[in-house]
Amino acid sequence: MAILLTGGSGFIGSHTAVELINAKEKVVIVDDLSNSSEVIIDKIEKITGIRPEFRKLDVADKAALDAVFTEFPIDGVIHFAGFKAVGESVAKPIEYYRNNLDTTLTLLEVVRAHNCKKLIFSSSATVYGDNSPAPFREDAPTGNCTNPYGWTKYMIEQILQGVAKACPEMSIVLLRYFNPIGAHESGLIGERPNGIPNNLLPYITQTAIGIRDHLSIYGDDYPTPDGTGVRDYIHVVDLAKGHVAAYKYACQNTGAEVFNLGTGIGYSVLDVVKAFEKANQIKVKYEISPRRPGDIATCYSDPSKAAKLLGWKAEKNLVDMCRDAWRWQQNC
Ligand code: WQD
């Protein structure tokens, strides 16, 4: 039996493929390569010694996706495929709703046609919006998202909850990621944003290596200890291992279940800059800029449910994240 990873050559998907292969699972990756490249498949093979099956396709292409389920004995799916840049989603809402919802609805139709019973969904802490104070528990209010990207994740969670009610024999796990950063220790895979990075860590590493002149820190007047935004940064390898634990959970349970994947620790932007400088003995030039529209002051998780039900807990610290991110930047 095999596990299908949609969008599996992306940042989170590729790291999850490595950890699933390390856990002796057979992995099939489908990806349209709009935000990654087929070289990643070679890198996964180099890290694990096993080459995952790969088919280039748009998950919204029903015939192409159906053919993969016919070709391989797909036992379950981890659904990463989707556009994921918060700022871009504000500028391109139609493309975000069309792509993220179409891919999901097509996948669900094919999953049903092939009687596949397990689905893990890549959701996001953005569904919590600014509805309640951190730390966020899974039963905290969701919705009132501050951008179309967050709304697509919220809507897909509603779709999947409905599918779980209609198909009680299915197991659907919704994983709400906090802020994934870092890279595999090999330096062979990591986060490679197209164009100007939206996210903090890639912008820091590109500033440190000289690609960017300086980091703009979006606001130092938030109600936080040093005035800069606070987030729950989690090492991408810990996040990937959380998917392995979630898949095992899905094999033993039915129904829909939501889990936060975070560390439960909030760090400010300045905390991250200082940790990066110390871990890598390099200066990061920065300037304070106005707040970024859509940002909230503080977002971090209560990860206790995943510890209790998945037996999973993030193990790597901020220094690990900064060191691994820097090694990747120097290699890529
Ligand atoms: C982090 C902090 C910024 C860039 C988003 C998505 C979330 C997830 C992670 C996919 C904030 C500050 C950033 C910069 C800065 N993505 N910042 N200068 O917005 O918390 O979360 O990415 O799942 O779903 O919403 O991440 O890295 O953009 O920002 O000062 O150049 O760094 O203001 O406080 P964010 P981020």
XYZ file of C-alpha atoms and ligand atoms in Angstrom:
368
model
C 0.000 0.000 0.000
C 1.170 3.570 -0.653
C 0.592 7.055 0.744
C -0.147 9.784 -1.815
C 1.347 13.234 -1.124
C -0.340 15.965 -3.176
C 2.072 18.906 -3.472
C 4.668 16.509 -2.102
C 7.712 18.205 -3.697
C 7.083 21.439 -1.790
C 8.690 22.623 1.458
C 6.538 20.683 3.943
C 5.689 17.861 1.530
C 9.298 16.963 0.711
C 10.303 16.861 4.382
C 7.239 14.710 5.129
C 8.156 12.343 2.272
C 11.598 11.852 3.875
C 10.118 11.026 7.291
C 7.492 8.658 5.826
C 10.154 6.791 3.852
C 12.289 6.652 7.015
C 9.206 5.079 8.663
C 9.227 2.401 5.902
C 6.153 3.752 4.088
C 5.809 3.670 0.269
C 5.342 7.244 -0.987
C 3.784 8.529 -4.236
C 4.182 12.265 -4.930
C 2.029 14.291 -7.311
C 2.834 17.948 -7.909
C 2.335 20.512 -10.700
C 5.797 21.963 -9.899
C 4.331 25.507 -9.877
C 6.256 26.208 -6.661
C 8.920 23.460 -6.640
C 11.031 21.365 -9.035
C 11.550 17.690 -9.881
C 15.116 17.964 -8.552
C 13.525 17.641 -5.098
C 12.646 14.022 -5.937
C 16.353 13.354 -6.558
C 17.196 15.002 -3.210
C 14.646 12.852 -1.336
C 16.256 9.766 -2.893
C 19.729 11.019 -1.948
C 18.664 11.528 1.694
C 16.715 8.274 2.144
C 18.226 5.938 -0.473
C 14.708 5.328 -1.821
C 13.155 7.201 -4.758
C 9.483 8.030 -4.284
C 7.179 7.570 -7.286
C 6.459 10.942 -8.903
C 3.823 12.091 -11.372
C 3.642 15.713 -12.595
C 0.002 16.825 -12.585
C -2.490 19.446 -11.468
C -4.533 17.905 -8.646
C -7.609 19.638 -10.147
C -7.140 17.448 -13.279
C -9.536 14.642 -12.340
C -8.547 12.202 -15.087
C -4.849 12.548 -14.332
C -5.385 12.127 -10.594
C -7.709 9.159 -11.113
C -5.017 7.452 -13.196
C -2.591 7.658 -10.252
C -5.095 5.894 -7.978
C -5.474 3.213 -10.667
C -1.712 2.851 -11.136
C -0.787 2.664 -7.433
C -2.490 1.012 -4.407
C -3.197 4.302 -2.576
C -4.116 3.593 1.056
C -4.301 7.211 2.199
C -3.582 10.797 1.161
C -1.734 13.738 2.702
C -3.035 16.853 0.949
C -0.412 19.621 0.755
C -1.212 20.967 -2.727
C -2.371 24.589 -2.697
C -1.234 28.184 -3.005
C 0.077 29.406 0.345
C 1.364 32.996 0.308
C -0.705 35.209 2.598
C 0.211 38.501 0.924
C -0.246 37.084 -2.602
C -3.708 35.787 -1.662
C -4.833 39.346 -0.847
C -3.800 40.440 -4.360
C -5.130 37.301 -6.133
C -8.238 36.070 -4.253
C -9.921 34.447 -7.289
C -6.859 32.354 -8.109
C -6.527 31.269 -4.450
C -10.181 30.217 -4.067
C -10.229 28.527 -7.468
C -6.990 26.595 -6.974
C -7.209 25.624 -3.314
C -10.887 24.629 -3.418
C -10.858 22.954 -6.863
C -7.857 20.771 -6.013
C -9.500 19.684 -2.766
C -12.929 18.946 -4.256
C -11.407 16.997 -7.160
C -9.251 15.026 -4.743
C -12.292 14.179 -2.590
C -14.225 12.918 -5.630
C -11.341 10.658 -6.654
C -10.740 9.467 -3.077
C -14.421 8.483 -2.879
C -14.376 6.744 -6.274
C -11.425 4.619 -5.159
C -12.815 3.940 -1.690
C -9.760 5.490 -0.028
C -10.495 6.025 3.668
C -7.658 8.149 5.111
C -6.964 11.827 4.468
C -4.609 14.198 6.291
C -5.064 17.890 5.466
C -2.450 20.636 5.632
C -4.349 23.356 7.450
C -2.992 26.459 9.133
C -3.048 28.490 12.336
C -4.427 31.355 10.241
C -7.904 29.833 10.731
C -7.770 31.154 14.325
C -7.645 34.713 12.998
C -7.667 37.269 15.794
C -10.754 35.782 17.445
C -9.247 34.971 20.816
C -5.980 35.386 22.742
C -3.075 32.930 22.326
C -2.214 30.200 23.166
C -4.695 28.696 20.713
C -6.350 25.354 21.581
C -8.082 23.350 18.829
C -11.514 24.298 20.254
C -10.766 28.047 19.988
C -13.044 30.050 17.678
C -12.040 30.002 13.993
C -13.030 32.086 10.982
C -12.876 35.860 10.537
C -9.643 35.097 8.695
C -7.550 38.126 7.781
C -6.749 36.986 4.223
C -8.096 34.771 1.380
C -5.376 32.159 2.007
C -6.654 31.696 5.558
C -10.251 31.630 4.327
C -9.449 28.784 1.900
C -7.996 26.738 4.758
C -11.050 27.520 6.899
C -13.460 26.573 4.089
C -11.636 23.323 3.338
C -11.820 22.409 7.041
C -15.603 22.891 6.847
C -15.794 20.737 3.685
C -13.771 17.954 5.326
C -15.838 18.038 8.531
C -18.917 17.592 6.324
C -17.357 14.696 4.427
C -16.458 12.996 7.720
C -20.102 13.247 8.839
C -21.371 11.848 5.523
C -18.776 9.054 5.431
C -18.314 7.816 9.033
C -15.929 5.103 7.906
C -13.386 7.715 6.818
C -10.560 9.048 8.973
C -9.819 12.729 8.356
C -7.093 14.569 10.291
C -6.765 18.366 10.051
C -3.281 19.601 10.976
C -3.047 23.307 11.857
C 0.552 24.349 11.223
C 1.993 27.287 13.089
C 5.161 28.759 11.540
C 7.271 26.075 9.839
C 10.934 27.097 9.386
C 14.357 25.488 9.075
C 15.466 22.668 6.760
C 16.635 19.062 6.747
C 20.083 18.734 8.401
C 21.552 17.477 5.099
C 21.075 20.925 3.562
C 19.631 19.193 0.473
C 15.993 20.291 0.890
C 14.465 23.408 2.392
C 12.236 26.409 1.771
C 12.887 28.029 -1.632
C 10.263 30.757 -2.128
C 9.730 32.060 -5.672
C 10.744 35.732 -5.904
C 10.781 38.016 -2.837
C 10.140 35.931 0.313
C 6.900 36.618 2.167
C 7.990 34.753 5.276
C 10.459 35.871 7.932
C 13.143 33.150 7.935
C 13.863 33.017 4.206
C 14.038 36.815 4.215
C 16.546 36.690 7.089
C 18.721 34.053 5.367
C 18.642 35.940 2.042
C 19.661 39.135 3.886
C 22.475 37.315 5.697
C 23.852 35.906 2.427
C 23.595 39.279 0.658
C 20.702 38.650 -1.731
C 18.575 41.262 0.145
C 19.980 44.543 1.489
C 18.156 44.425 4.811
C 15.230 42.864 6.650
C 12.168 45.083 7.148
C 10.658 44.359 10.540
C 6.934 44.976 10.114
C 6.069 47.018 13.173
C 7.605 47.373 16.639
C 4.485 48.841 18.261
C 2.521 45.637 18.909
C 1.398 44.787 22.464
C 4.239 42.246 22.835
C 7.362 42.173 25.060
C 9.560 44.020 22.538
C 6.821 45.413 20.273
C 7.480 43.046 17.350
C 5.173 40.219 16.229
C 5.215 36.956 18.181
C 4.852 33.575 16.437
C 5.201 29.858 17.198
C 8.119 28.736 15.016
C 8.379 24.985 14.517
C 11.203 23.087 12.801
C 9.964 21.647 9.507
C 11.394 18.211 10.419
C 9.347 18.193 13.654
C 6.332 19.177 11.580
C 7.042 16.337 9.124
C 7.267 13.835 11.984
C 3.905 15.149 13.164
C 2.453 13.958 9.849
C 3.847 10.454 10.375
C 2.207 10.382 13.822
C -1.056 11.735 12.352
C -1.093 9.036 9.669
C -0.638 6.330 12.296
C -3.523 7.920 14.237
C -5.693 7.882 11.086
C -4.980 4.156 10.646
C -6.377 3.477 14.123
C -9.366 5.854 14.228
C -12.313 7.123 12.171
C -14.049 10.498 12.065
C -12.515 13.985 11.833
C -9.931 15.271 14.323
C -8.052 18.596 14.511
C -4.497 18.979 15.859
C -2.205 21.968 16.355
C 1.351 21.340 15.207
C 3.444 23.895 17.046
C 5.938 24.119 19.907
C 3.732 26.129 22.280
C 6.512 28.748 22.524
C 6.127 32.267 21.098
C 9.169 34.151 19.815
C 9.205 37.768 18.605
C 10.763 38.851 15.322
C 13.678 40.385 17.235
C 14.096 37.151 19.236
C 14.471 35.272 15.930
C 16.920 37.801 14.472
C 19.098 37.640 17.594
C 18.933 33.819 17.735
C 19.910 33.608 14.066
C 22.861 36.001 14.548
C 24.102 34.090 17.596
C 23.624 30.606 16.124
C 25.430 31.467 12.894
C 27.801 34.208 14.092
C 26.575 36.578 11.399
C 24.888 40.009 11.491
C 21.459 40.600 10.009
C 20.868 44.202 8.945
C 17.302 45.328 9.652
C 15.098 48.416 9.714
C 11.774 48.946 11.457
C 8.928 49.411 8.945
C 5.161 49.956 9.287
C 2.956 47.022 10.258
C 2.013 44.559 7.441
C -1.773 44.489 6.695
C -3.338 41.236 7.909
C -0.742 40.551 10.603
C -1.810 39.858 14.166
C 0.314 40.653 17.235
C 0.615 37.235 18.836
C 0.026 33.688 17.579
C 1.248 30.555 19.308
C -0.189 27.126 20.030
C -1.278 24.945 22.886
C 0.144 21.668 21.436
C -0.994 19.418 24.285
C -3.686 17.567 22.301
C -1.136 16.264 19.756
C 1.116 15.165 22.618
C -1.755 13.302 24.256
C -3.445 11.695 21.227
C -0.609 11.490 18.677
C 2.244 10.906 21.078
C 4.045 13.696 19.171
C 5.948 16.712 20.517
C 8.299 19.143 18.752
C 11.884 18.454 19.840
C 14.072 20.966 17.985
C 14.727 24.469 19.350
C 15.115 27.886 17.754
C 18.903 27.508 17.458
C 18.428 24.248 15.481
C 15.930 26.020 13.211
C 18.281 28.953 12.580
C 21.348 26.750 11.975
C 19.527 24.418 9.569
C 17.927 27.315 7.680
C 21.322 28.961 7.233
C 22.992 25.719 6.034
C 20.216 25.330 3.436
C 20.590 28.950 2.266
C 24.336 28.435 1.792
C 23.716 25.245 -0.230
C 20.773 26.201 -2.410
C 6.148 36.059 10.839
C 6.430 37.361 11.593
C 5.682 39.316 10.441
C 8.498 38.935 7.084
C 2.314 32.834 7.497
C 1.023 32.147 7.167
C 0.946 30.832 7.894
C 2.153 30.010 7.561
C 3.415 30.779 7.943
C 1.623 28.528 5.755
C 5.285 38.347 11.542
C 7.200 39.316 10.563
C 7.792 38.701 8.253
C 9.326 40.075 6.982
C 8.722 40.696 9.219
N 2.162 29.675 6.191
N 7.905 39.577 9.299
N 9.413 40.914 8.059
O 2.466 35.697 8.541
O 2.976 34.553 10.797
O 2.307 33.182 8.850
O 3.403 31.992 7.209
O 1.052 27.704 6.385
O -0.229 30.191 7.476
O -0.041 32.959 7.601
O 4.527 34.243 8.838
O 6.924 34.543 8.349
O 5.239 35.988 7.097
O 5.683 36.414 9.531
O 8.805 41.485 10.175
O 9.998 40.347 5.941
O 7.547 38.017 10.978
O 5.150 40.628 10.639
O 5.228 39.035 12.786
P 3.019 34.542 9.308
P 5.637 35.292 8.369
